[in-house]
PDB file of C-alpha atoms in Angstrom:
ATOM      1  CA  UNK A   1     153.529  74.546 257.404  1.00  0.00           C
ATOM      2  CA  UNK A   2     152.215  76.553 254.073  1.00  0.00           C
ATOM      3  CA  UNK A   3     149.079  78.588 254.022  1.00  0.00           C
ATOM      4  CA  UNK A   4     147.999  81.594 252.533  1.00  0.00           C
ATOM      5  CA  UNK A   5     148.179  84.666 254.601  1.00  0.00           C
ATOM      6  CA  UNK A   6     144.939  85.717 253.003  1.00  0.00           C
ATOM      7  CA  UNK A   7     143.454  82.676 253.578  1.00  0.00           C
ATOM      8  CA  UNK A   8     144.488  82.239 257.208  1.00  0.00           C
ATOM      9  CA  UNK A   9     143.229  86.054 257.151  1.00  0.00           C
ATOM     10  CA  UNK A  10     139.634  85.416 256.270  1.00  0.00           C
ATOM     11  CA  UNK A  11     139.084  82.117 258.354  1.00  0.00           C
ATOM     12  CA  UNK A  12     140.588  83.535 261.332  1.00  0.00           C
ATOM     13  CA  UNK A  13     137.742  86.703 260.993  1.00  0.00           C
ATOM     14  CA  UNK A  14     135.287  84.203 260.118  1.00  0.00           C
ATOM     15  CA  UNK A  15     135.414  82.190 263.053  1.00  0.00           C
ATOM     16  CA  UNK A  16     135.606  85.991 265.001  1.00  0.00           C
ATOM     17  CA  UNK A  17     132.478  86.794 263.617  1.00  0.00           C
ATOM     18  CA  UNK A  18     130.804  84.221 264.257  1.00  0.00           C
ATOM     19  CA  UNK A  19     132.403  84.063 268.312  1.00  0.00           C
ATOM     20  CA  UNK A  20     130.998  87.520 268.519  1.00  0.00           C
ATOM     21  CA  UNK A  21     127.446  86.873 266.519  1.00  0.00           C
ATOM     22  CA  UNK A  22     126.706  84.204 269.441  1.00  0.00           C
ATOM     23  CA  UNK A  23     127.696  86.503 271.721  1.00  0.00           C
ATOM     24  CA  UNK A  24     130.482  83.977 273.504  1.00  0.00           C
ATOM     25  CA  UNK A  25     133.834  85.680 275.039  1.00  0.00           C
ATOM     26  CA  UNK A  26     137.255  84.333 273.595  1.00  0.00           C
ATOM     27  CA  UNK A  27     138.280  82.184 277.010  1.00  0.00           C
ATOM     28  CA  UNK A  28     134.473  80.833 277.274  1.00  0.00           C
ATOM     29  CA  UNK A  29     134.488  79.498 273.124  1.00  0.00           C
ATOM     30  CA  UNK A  30     138.768  78.263 274.284  1.00  0.00           C
ATOM     31  CA  UNK A  31     137.858  76.218 277.648  1.00  0.00           C
ATOM     32  CA  UNK A  32     134.948  74.374 275.211  1.00  0.00           C
ATOM     33  CA  UNK A  33     136.581  73.539 272.193  1.00  0.00           C
ATOM     34  CA  UNK A  34     139.442  72.052 274.543  1.00  0.00           C
ATOM     35  CA  UNK A  35     142.112  74.603 273.597  1.00  0.00           C
ATOM     36  CA  UNK A  36     144.406  77.330 274.814  1.00  0.00           C
ATOM     37  CA  UNK A  37     143.268  81.111 274.950  1.00  0.00           C
ATOM     38  CA  UNK A  38     146.290  82.057 273.223  1.00  0.00           C
ATOM     39  CA  UNK A  39     145.883  79.057 270.917  1.00  0.00           C
ATOM     40  CA  UNK A  40     142.221  80.641 270.104  1.00  0.00           C
ATOM     41  CA  UNK A  41     143.964  84.164 269.795  1.00  0.00           C
ATOM     42  CA  UNK A  42     146.579  83.296 266.996  1.00  0.00           C
ATOM     43  CA  UNK A  43     143.667  81.262 264.949  1.00  0.00           C
ATOM     44  CA  UNK A  44     141.907  84.556 265.232  1.00  0.00           C
ATOM     45  CA  UNK A  45     144.248  86.890 264.449  1.00  0.00           C
ATOM     46  CA  UNK A  46     145.925  84.915 261.889  1.00  0.00           C
ATOM     47  CA  UNK A  47     149.501  84.344 263.435  1.00  0.00           C
ATOM     48  CA  UNK A  48     148.933  80.473 262.927  1.00  0.00           C
ATOM     49  CA  UNK A  49     147.273  77.602 260.000  1.00  0.00           C
ATOM     50  CA  UNK A  50     144.345  76.042 262.431  1.00  0.00           C
ATOM     51  CA  UNK A  51     143.662  72.280 262.374  1.00  0.00           C
ATOM     52  CA  UNK A  52     140.352  71.194 260.720  1.00  0.00           C
ATOM     53  CA  UNK A  53     139.062  69.807 264.195  1.00  0.00           C
ATOM     54  CA  UNK A  54     139.790  72.464 266.111  1.00  0.00           C
ATOM     55  CA  UNK A  55     137.950  74.651 263.840  1.00  0.00           C
ATOM     56  CA  UNK A  56     134.787  71.829 263.193  1.00  0.00           C
ATOM     57  CA  UNK A  57     134.825  72.132 267.546  1.00  0.00           C
ATOM     58  CA  UNK A  58     134.466  76.718 266.640  1.00  0.00           C
ATOM     59  CA  UNK A  59     131.791  75.968 264.913  1.00  0.00           C
ATOM     60  CA  UNK A  60     130.050  73.571 266.416  1.00  0.00           C
ATOM     61  CA  UNK A  61     130.379  75.676 269.586  1.00  0.00           C
ATOM     62  CA  UNK A  62     129.325  78.329 267.702  1.00  0.00           C
ATOM     63  CA  UNK A  63     126.268  77.122 266.428  1.00  0.00           C
ATOM     64  CA  UNK A  64     126.812  77.748 262.474  1.00  0.00           C
ATOM     65  CA  UNK A  65     124.209  75.735 260.710  1.00  0.00           C
ATOM     66  CA  UNK A  66     124.844  76.694 256.952  1.00  0.00           C
ATOM     67  CA  UNK A  67     126.691  73.687 255.803  1.00  0.00           C
ATOM     68  CA  UNK A  68     127.630  75.575 251.928  1.00  0.00           C
ATOM     69  CA  UNK A  69     129.488  77.994 254.970  1.00  0.00           C
ATOM     70  CA  UNK A  70     130.998  75.264 257.538  1.00  0.00           C
ATOM     71  CA  UNK A  71     131.962  73.650 254.366  1.00  0.00           C
ATOM     72  CA  UNK A  72     134.339  76.912 252.550  1.00  0.00           C
ATOM     73  CA  UNK A  73     135.927  77.591 255.801  1.00  0.00           C
ATOM     74  CA  UNK A  74     136.936  73.561 256.249  1.00  0.00           C
ATOM     75  CA  UNK A  75     138.251  73.898 252.528  1.00  0.00           C
ATOM     76  CA  UNK A  76     140.283  76.931 253.188  1.00  0.00           C
ATOM     77  CA  UNK A  77     141.522  75.262 256.009  1.00  0.00           C
ATOM     78  CA  UNK A  78     142.337  72.038 254.643  1.00  0.00           C
ATOM     79  CA  UNK A  79     144.222  74.212 251.751  1.00  0.00           C
ATOM     80  CA  UNK A  80     146.875  75.536 254.594  1.00  0.00           C
ATOM     81  CA  UNK A  81     148.028  71.924 255.040  1.00  0.00           C
ATOM     82  CA  UNK A  82     149.166  71.850 251.030  1.00  0.00           C
ATOM     83  CA  UNK A  83     152.313  71.767 250.431  1.00  0.00           C
ATOM     84  CA  UNK A  84     153.347  72.992 246.763  1.00  0.00           C
ATOM     85  CA  UNK A  85     156.479  73.786 244.619  1.00  0.00           C
ATOM     86  CA  UNK A  86     156.725  77.472 245.020  1.00  0.00           C
ATOM     87  CA  UNK A  87     157.599  75.883 248.638  1.00  0.00           C
ATOM     88  CA  UNK A  88     161.010  75.373 246.600  1.00  0.00           C
ATOM     89  CA  UNK A  89     161.417  79.208 246.184  1.00  0.00           C
ATOM     90  CA  UNK A  90     160.686  80.483 249.521  1.00  0.00           C
ATOM     91  CA  UNK A  91     163.886  82.388 249.718  1.00  0.00           C
ATOM     92  CA  UNK A  92     162.607  83.580 246.454  1.00  0.00           C
ATOM     93  CA  UNK A  93     159.767  85.271 245.771  1.00  0.00           C
ATOM     94  CA  UNK A  94     157.712  87.510 248.748  1.00  0.00           C
ATOM     95  CA  UNK A  95     155.069  87.209 250.768  1.00  0.00           C
ATOM     96  CA  UNK A  96     152.179  88.905 248.618  1.00  0.00           C
ATOM     97  CA  UNK A  97     153.222  87.022 245.191  1.00  0.00           C
ATOM     98  CA  UNK A  98     153.429  83.447 247.462  1.00  0.00           C
ATOM     99  CA  UNK A  99     150.083  84.087 248.434  1.00  0.00           C
ATOM    100  CA  UNK A 100     148.951  84.957 244.704  1.00  0.00           C
ATOM    101  CA  UNK A 101     150.101  81.627 243.727  1.00  0.00           C
ATOM    102  CA  UNK A 102     148.820  79.666 246.601  1.00  0.00           C
ATOM    103  CA  UNK A 103     145.415  81.525 245.920  1.00  0.00           C
ATOM    104  CA  UNK A 104     145.612  80.454 242.289  1.00  0.00           C
ATOM    105  CA  UNK A 105     145.833  76.928 242.642  1.00  0.00           C
ATOM    106  CA  UNK A 106     142.784  77.343 244.527  1.00  0.00           C
ATOM    107  CA  UNK A 107     140.868  79.561 242.071  1.00  0.00           C
ATOM    108  CA  UNK A 108     138.507  78.117 239.885  1.00  0.00           C
ATOM    109  CA  UNK A 109     138.295  81.925 237.985  1.00  0.00           C
ATOM    110  CA  UNK A 110     140.619  84.188 237.373  1.00  0.00           C
ATOM    111  CA  UNK A 111     140.203  87.694 235.762  1.00  0.00           C
ATOM    112  CA  UNK A 112     143.203  90.368 235.350  1.00  0.00           C
ATOM    113  CA  UNK A 113     143.655  94.069 233.602  1.00  0.00           C
ATOM    114  CA  UNK A 114     146.997  94.674 232.510  1.00  0.00           C
ATOM    115  CA  UNK A 115     147.608  98.461 230.871  1.00  0.00           C
ATOM    116  CA  UNK A 116     151.518  97.782 230.685  1.00  0.00           C
ATOM    117  CA  UNK A 117     152.348  94.171 230.458  1.00  0.00           C
ATOM    118  CA  UNK A 118     151.206  91.064 229.280  1.00  0.00           C
ATOM    119  CA  UNK A 119     149.965  89.135 231.988  1.00  0.00           C
ATOM    120  CA  UNK A 120     152.323  86.537 234.000  1.00  0.00           C
ATOM    121  CA  UNK A 121     150.335  83.595 233.019  1.00  0.00           C
ATOM    122  CA  UNK A 122     150.045  84.848 229.459  1.00  0.00           C
ATOM    123  CA  UNK A 123     154.149  85.458 229.026  1.00  0.00           C
ATOM    124  CA  UNK A 124     157.017  83.467 227.514  1.00  0.00           C
ATOM    125  CA  UNK A 125     160.289  83.134 229.173  1.00  0.00           C
ATOM    126  CA  UNK A 126     162.461  85.457 227.158  1.00  0.00           C
ATOM    127  CA  UNK A 127     159.656  88.389 228.170  1.00  0.00           C
ATOM    128  CA  UNK A 128     159.186  87.576 231.210  1.00  0.00           C
ATOM    129  CA  UNK A 129     163.192  87.532 231.541  1.00  0.00           C
ATOM    130  CA  UNK A 130     163.094  90.859 230.520  1.00  0.00           C
ATOM    131  CA  UNK A 131     160.042  91.983 232.388  1.00  0.00           C
ATOM    132  CA  UNK A 132     161.145  90.650 235.871  1.00  0.00           C
ATOM    133  CA  UNK A 133     165.367  91.657 235.216  1.00  0.00           C
ATOM    134  CA  UNK A 134     164.098  95.747 234.345  1.00  0.00           C
ATOM    135  CA  UNK A 135     161.052  96.102 237.142  1.00  0.00           C
ATOM    136  CA  UNK A 136     162.474  93.577 240.238  1.00  0.00           C
ATOM    137  CA  UNK A 137     162.933  95.892 243.418  1.00  0.00           C
ATOM    138  CA  UNK A 138     164.751  93.257 245.532  1.00  0.00           C
ATOM    139  CA  UNK A 139     168.204  91.382 244.655  1.00  0.00           C
ATOM    140  CA  UNK A 140     166.510  88.237 246.532  1.00  0.00           C
ATOM    141  CA  UNK A 141     166.748  84.832 244.514  1.00  0.00           C
ATOM    142  CA  UNK A 142     168.263  85.187 240.914  1.00  0.00           C
ATOM    143  CA  UNK A 143     166.224  86.273 237.331  1.00  0.00           C
ATOM    144  CA  UNK A 144     166.360  82.850 236.165  1.00  0.00           C
ATOM    145  CA  UNK A 145     164.678  81.482 239.987  1.00  0.00           C
ATOM    146  CA  UNK A 146     161.684  84.283 239.265  1.00  0.00           C
ATOM    147  CA  UNK A 147     161.423  83.677 235.275  1.00  0.00           C
ATOM    148  CA  UNK A 148     161.000  79.435 236.434  1.00  0.00           C
ATOM    149  CA  UNK A 149     158.865  80.368 239.288  1.00  0.00           C
ATOM    150  CA  UNK A 150     156.434  82.560 236.822  1.00  0.00           C
ATOM    151  CA  UNK A 151     156.306  79.907 234.369  1.00  0.00           C
ATOM    152  CA  UNK A 152     155.209  77.071 236.568  1.00  0.00           C
ATOM    153  CA  UNK A 153     152.443  79.028 237.767  1.00  0.00           C
ATOM    154  CA  UNK A 154     150.972  78.763 234.161  1.00  0.00           C
ATOM    155  CA  UNK A 155     150.368  75.347 234.670  1.00  0.00           C
ATOM    156  CA  UNK A 156     147.008  75.834 236.288  1.00  0.00           C
ATOM    157  CA  UNK A 157     146.369  77.085 232.887  1.00  0.00           C
ATOM    158  CA  UNK A 158     146.055  73.470 231.346  1.00  0.00           C
ATOM    159  CA  UNK A 159     145.692  71.065 234.135  1.00  0.00           C
ATOM    160  CA  UNK A 160     143.012  68.738 235.468  1.00  0.00           C
ATOM    161  CA  UNK A 161     139.783  71.410 235.424  1.00  0.00           C
ATOM    162  CA  UNK A 162     142.140  74.684 234.950  1.00  0.00           C
ATOM    163  CA  UNK A 163     141.249  77.644 235.819  1.00  0.00           C
ATOM    164  CA  UNK A 164     139.122  79.870 233.861  1.00  0.00           C
ATOM    165  CA  UNK A 165     141.146  83.112 232.689  1.00  0.00           C
ATOM    166  CA  UNK A 166     139.374  86.214 231.129  1.00  0.00           C
ATOM    167  CA  UNK A 167     142.084  89.098 230.567  1.00  0.00           C
ATOM    168  CA  UNK A 168     141.643  92.659 228.988  1.00  0.00           C
ATOM    169  CA  UNK A 169     145.313  93.777 228.099  1.00  0.00           C
ATOM    170  CA  UNK A 170     145.938  97.169 227.091  1.00  0.00           C
ATOM    171  CA  UNK A 171     146.960  97.789 223.161  1.00  0.00           C
ATOM    172  CA  UNK A 172     150.043  99.439 224.393  1.00  0.00           C
ATOM    173  CA  UNK A 173     151.143  96.074 226.333  1.00  0.00           C
ATOM    174  CA  UNK A 174     150.822  94.716 222.279  1.00  0.00           C
ATOM    175  CA  UNK A 175     152.819  97.372 221.088  1.00  0.00           C
ATOM    176  CA  UNK A 176     155.748  96.982 223.561  1.00  0.00           C
ATOM    177  CA  UNK A 177     159.332  96.556 223.067  1.00  0.00           C
ATOM    178  CA  UNK A 178     158.693  96.376 219.062  1.00  0.00           C
ATOM    179  CA  UNK A 179     162.572  96.722 219.488  1.00  0.00           C
ATOM    180  CA  UNK A 180     162.657  93.567 220.184  1.00  0.00           C
ATOM    181  CA  UNK A 181     160.740  91.542 217.718  1.00  0.00           C
ATOM    182  CA  UNK A 182     163.114  88.210 219.028  1.00  0.00           C
ATOM    183  CA  UNK A 183     160.709  88.820 222.152  1.00  0.00           C
ATOM    184  CA  UNK A 184     157.518  89.877 221.341  1.00  0.00           C
ATOM    185  CA  UNK A 185     156.705  87.737 218.146  1.00  0.00           C
ATOM    186  CA  UNK A 186     157.159  84.654 220.002  1.00  0.00           C
ATOM    187  CA  UNK A 187     154.872  86.513 223.096  1.00  0.00           C
ATOM    188  CA  UNK A 188     151.793  87.077 220.321  1.00  0.00           C
ATOM    189  CA  UNK A 189     152.156  83.450 219.163  1.00  0.00           C
ATOM    190  CA  UNK A 190     151.949  82.434 222.565  1.00  0.00           C
ATOM    191  CA  UNK A 191     149.013  84.955 223.272  1.00  0.00           C
ATOM    192  CA  UNK A 192     147.100  83.417 219.462  1.00  0.00           C
ATOM    193  CA  UNK A 193     147.795  79.854 221.127  1.00  0.00           C
ATOM    194  CA  UNK A 194     146.482  80.423 224.780  1.00  0.00           C
ATOM    195  CA  UNK A 195     143.351  82.499 223.254  1.00  0.00           C
ATOM    196  CA  UNK A 196     142.772  78.920 221.720  1.00  0.00           C
ATOM    197  CA  UNK A 197     141.653  77.562 225.022  1.00  0.00           C
ATOM    198  CA  UNK A 198     138.146  76.635 226.358  1.00  0.00           C
ATOM    199  CA  UNK A 199     139.038  78.460 229.506  1.00  0.00           C
ATOM    200  CA  UNK A 200     141.074  81.283 228.331  1.00  0.00           C
ATOM    201  CA  UNK A 201     139.173  84.699 226.897  1.00  0.00           C
ATOM    202  CA  UNK A 202     141.125  87.620 225.895  1.00  0.00           C
ATOM    203  CA  UNK A 203     140.386  91.085 225.050  1.00  0.00           C
ATOM    204  CA  UNK A 204     142.029  94.188 223.884  1.00  0.00           C
ATOM    205  CA  UNK A 205     141.927  97.348 225.612  1.00  0.00           C
ATOM    206  CA  UNK A 206     142.019  99.935 223.075  1.00  0.00           C
ATOM    207  CA  UNK A 207     143.976 103.245 222.784  1.00  0.00           C
ATOM    208  CA  UNK A 208     141.288 104.915 222.179  1.00  0.00           C
ATOM    209  CA  UNK A 209     138.588 103.734 224.307  1.00  0.00           C
ATOM    210  CA  UNK A 210     137.234 106.127 226.226  1.00  0.00           C
ATOM    211  CA  UNK A 211     137.891 106.131 230.689  1.00  0.00           C
ATOM    212  CA  UNK A 212     137.193 103.226 232.284  1.00  0.00           C
ATOM    213  CA  UNK A 213     137.963 101.667 235.929  1.00  0.00           C
ATOM    214  CA  UNK A 214     141.374 100.188 234.135  1.00  0.00           C
ATOM    215  CA  UNK A 215     142.718 103.286 234.389  1.00  0.00           C
ATOM    216  CA  UNK A 216     143.323 102.872 237.621  1.00  0.00           C
ATOM    217  CA  UNK A 217     145.794 100.127 237.553  1.00  0.00           C
ATOM    218  CA  UNK A 218     145.983  96.331 237.151  1.00  0.00           C
ATOM    219  CA  UNK A 219     144.237  94.507 239.048  1.00  0.00           C
ATOM    220  CA  UNK A 220     143.197  90.249 239.067  1.00  0.00           C
ATOM    221  CA  UNK A 221     140.065  88.782 240.536  1.00  0.00           C
ATOM    222  CA  UNK A 222     139.817  85.550 242.024  1.00  0.00           C
ATOM    223  CA  UNK A 223     136.575  83.978 242.129  1.00  0.00           C
ATOM    224  CA  UNK A 224     136.946  80.512 244.288  1.00  0.00           C
ATOM    225  CA  UNK A 225     134.288  78.047 244.145  1.00  0.00           C
ATOM    226  CA  UNK A 226     133.038  77.431 247.703  1.00  0.00           C
ATOM    227  CA  UNK A 227     131.390  80.510 248.015  1.00  0.00           C
ATOM    228  CA  UNK A 228     131.063  83.979 245.970  1.00  0.00           C
ATOM    229  CA  UNK A 229     131.793  86.040 249.221  1.00  0.00           C
ATOM    230  CA  UNK A 230     135.363  84.348 249.375  1.00  0.00           C
ATOM    231  CA  UNK A 231     136.610  86.114 246.098  1.00  0.00           C
ATOM    232  CA  UNK A 232     139.456  88.416 246.590  1.00  0.00           C
ATOM    233  CA  UNK A 233     141.296  90.679 244.549  1.00  0.00           C
ATOM    234  CA  UNK A 234     145.275  91.133 244.411  1.00  0.00           C
ATOM    235  CA  UNK A 235     146.449  94.781 243.125  1.00  0.00           C
ATOM    236  CA  UNK A 236     150.075  95.168 241.884  1.00  0.00           C
ATOM    237  CA  UNK A 237     152.397  97.426 243.405  1.00  0.00           C
ATOM    238  CA  UNK A 238     155.579  98.500 243.406  1.00  0.00           C
ATOM    239  CA  UNK A 239     157.567  96.837 245.931  1.00  0.00           C
ATOM    240  CA  UNK A 240     154.241  94.391 246.435  1.00  0.00           C
ATOM    241  CA  UNK A 241     150.618  93.192 246.245  1.00  0.00           C
ATOM    242  CA  UNK A 242     148.018  93.918 248.283  1.00  0.00           C
ATOM    243  CA  UNK A 243     145.131  92.140 248.534  1.00  0.00           C
ATOM    244  CA  UNK A 244     141.118  93.404 248.715  1.00  0.00           C
ATOM    245  CA  UNK A 245     139.126  91.156 250.768  1.00  0.00           C
ATOM    246  CA  UNK A 246     136.510  92.814 252.176  1.00  0.00           C
ATOM    247  CA  UNK A 247     132.697  91.518 250.330  1.00  0.00           C
ATOM    248  CA  UNK A 248     131.193  94.184 249.517  1.00  0.00           C
ATOM    249  CA  UNK A 249     135.255  96.161 248.023  1.00  0.00           C
ATOM    250  CA  UNK A 250     135.512  92.439 245.907  1.00  0.00           C
ATOM    251  CA  UNK A 251     131.693  93.324 244.624  1.00  0.00           C
ATOM    252  CA  UNK A 252     132.301  96.788 243.461  1.00  0.00           C
ATOM    253  CA  UNK A 253     135.685  95.725 242.075  1.00  0.00           C
ATOM    254  CA  UNK A 254     133.800  92.776 240.134  1.00  0.00           C
ATOM    255  CA  UNK A 255     131.792  95.557 238.721  1.00  0.00           C
ATOM    256  CA  UNK A 256     134.062  97.647 237.628  1.00  0.00           C
ATOM    257  CA  UNK A 257     135.639  94.941 236.021  1.00  0.00           C
ATOM    258  CA  UNK A 258     131.825  94.345 233.735  1.00  0.00           C
ATOM    259  CA  UNK A 259     132.890  97.853 233.166  1.00  0.00           C
ATOM    260  CA  UNK A 260     136.362  97.103 231.782  1.00  0.00           C
ATOM    261  CA  UNK A 261     135.212  94.196 229.357  1.00  0.00           C
ATOM    262  CA  UNK A 262     132.524  96.368 228.111  1.00  0.00           C
ATOM    263  CA  UNK A 263     134.958  98.882 226.874  1.00  0.00           C
ATOM    264  CA  UNK A 264     137.188  96.595 225.462  1.00  0.00           C
ATOM    265  CA  UNK A 265     137.157  94.498 221.723  1.00  0.00           C
ATOM    266  CA  UNK A 266     135.199  91.442 222.074  1.00  0.00           C
ATOM    267  CA  UNK A 267     137.091  88.189 222.227  1.00  0.00           C
ATOM    268  CA  UNK A 268     136.434  87.678 218.529  1.00  0.00           C
ATOM    269  CA  UNK A 269     138.510  91.264 217.510  1.00  0.00           C
ATOM    270  CA  UNK A 270     140.819  91.235 219.844  1.00  0.00           C
ATOM    271  CA  UNK A 271     141.991  88.197 217.943  1.00  0.00           C
ATOM    272  CA  UNK A 272     142.409  90.095 215.455  1.00  0.00           C
ATOM    273  CA  UNK A 273     143.858  92.450 216.509  1.00  0.00           C
ATOM    274  CA  UNK A 274     146.942  90.746 217.909  1.00  0.00           C
ATOM    275  CA  UNK A 275     146.784  88.886 214.912  1.00  0.00           C
ATOM    276  CA  UNK A 276     147.451  91.777 212.901  1.00  0.00           C
ATOM    277  CA  UNK A 277     149.766  92.658 215.341  1.00  0.00           C
ATOM    278  CA  UNK A 278     151.612  89.689 215.119  1.00  0.00           C
ATOM    279  CA  UNK A 279     152.231  89.739 211.314  1.00  0.00           C
ATOM    280  CA  UNK A 280     153.716  93.569 211.765  1.00  0.00           C
ATOM    281  CA  UNK A 281     156.388  91.597 213.680  1.00  0.00           C
ATOM    282  CA  UNK A 282     159.483  89.809 211.140  1.00  0.00           C
TER     283      UNK A 282
END
């Protein structure tokens, strides 16, 4: 069963929190809900995916009467049974990338800051091929495999009920690889095309901007329709990315992203900037 380790971890943490809040011992909860203590421990410690029936029993036993919260936990549990296209690439992409792809498909909003590259959701195949070939740190899978994964991710932009994306891209990313107009020209064309979508907002961070939180590096904030406190932040590293899941920390990133957007050019001015940059490439 495919399930995001991030979501599995959050579900386990919330179930443990509810149990402890109700002052119920783990063995008592296991007995009352007809499961083994070992199984309950695996669910709480994110070592196995939970079944909807088991989660409902636990929530009933813990006296969870917050219907919205219950619905959000059940939605997470249901998502664990989805079998997505990414399973065909499970031997190619690492755990962090798999989590990102799965959560992207569930998210209603995706906010990102990129200081050096065009965001993956906006990349052309040739741009992605160049970036992946130069930056990948493992030889698992081929470059073509990884490009296919990146292109497939972009379907969330144009699906029914598409994800709402707000991207801030540093000016440096738009001026990169100027010696490859065959790659950068079509890439800027794609940005201009995507900017016309109602669910896509693109801002440019000018090189002369004041010091801002984005200078700490790239980030992505994923929002979900169930509850705000289930949102997560992905911070990408050289070998793998890591997740910010604590609601207070996520809220801090949310505020910092607002500061980033405030420092960037407006959406209209950003469109003008990208258009001007495209006209320079012959």
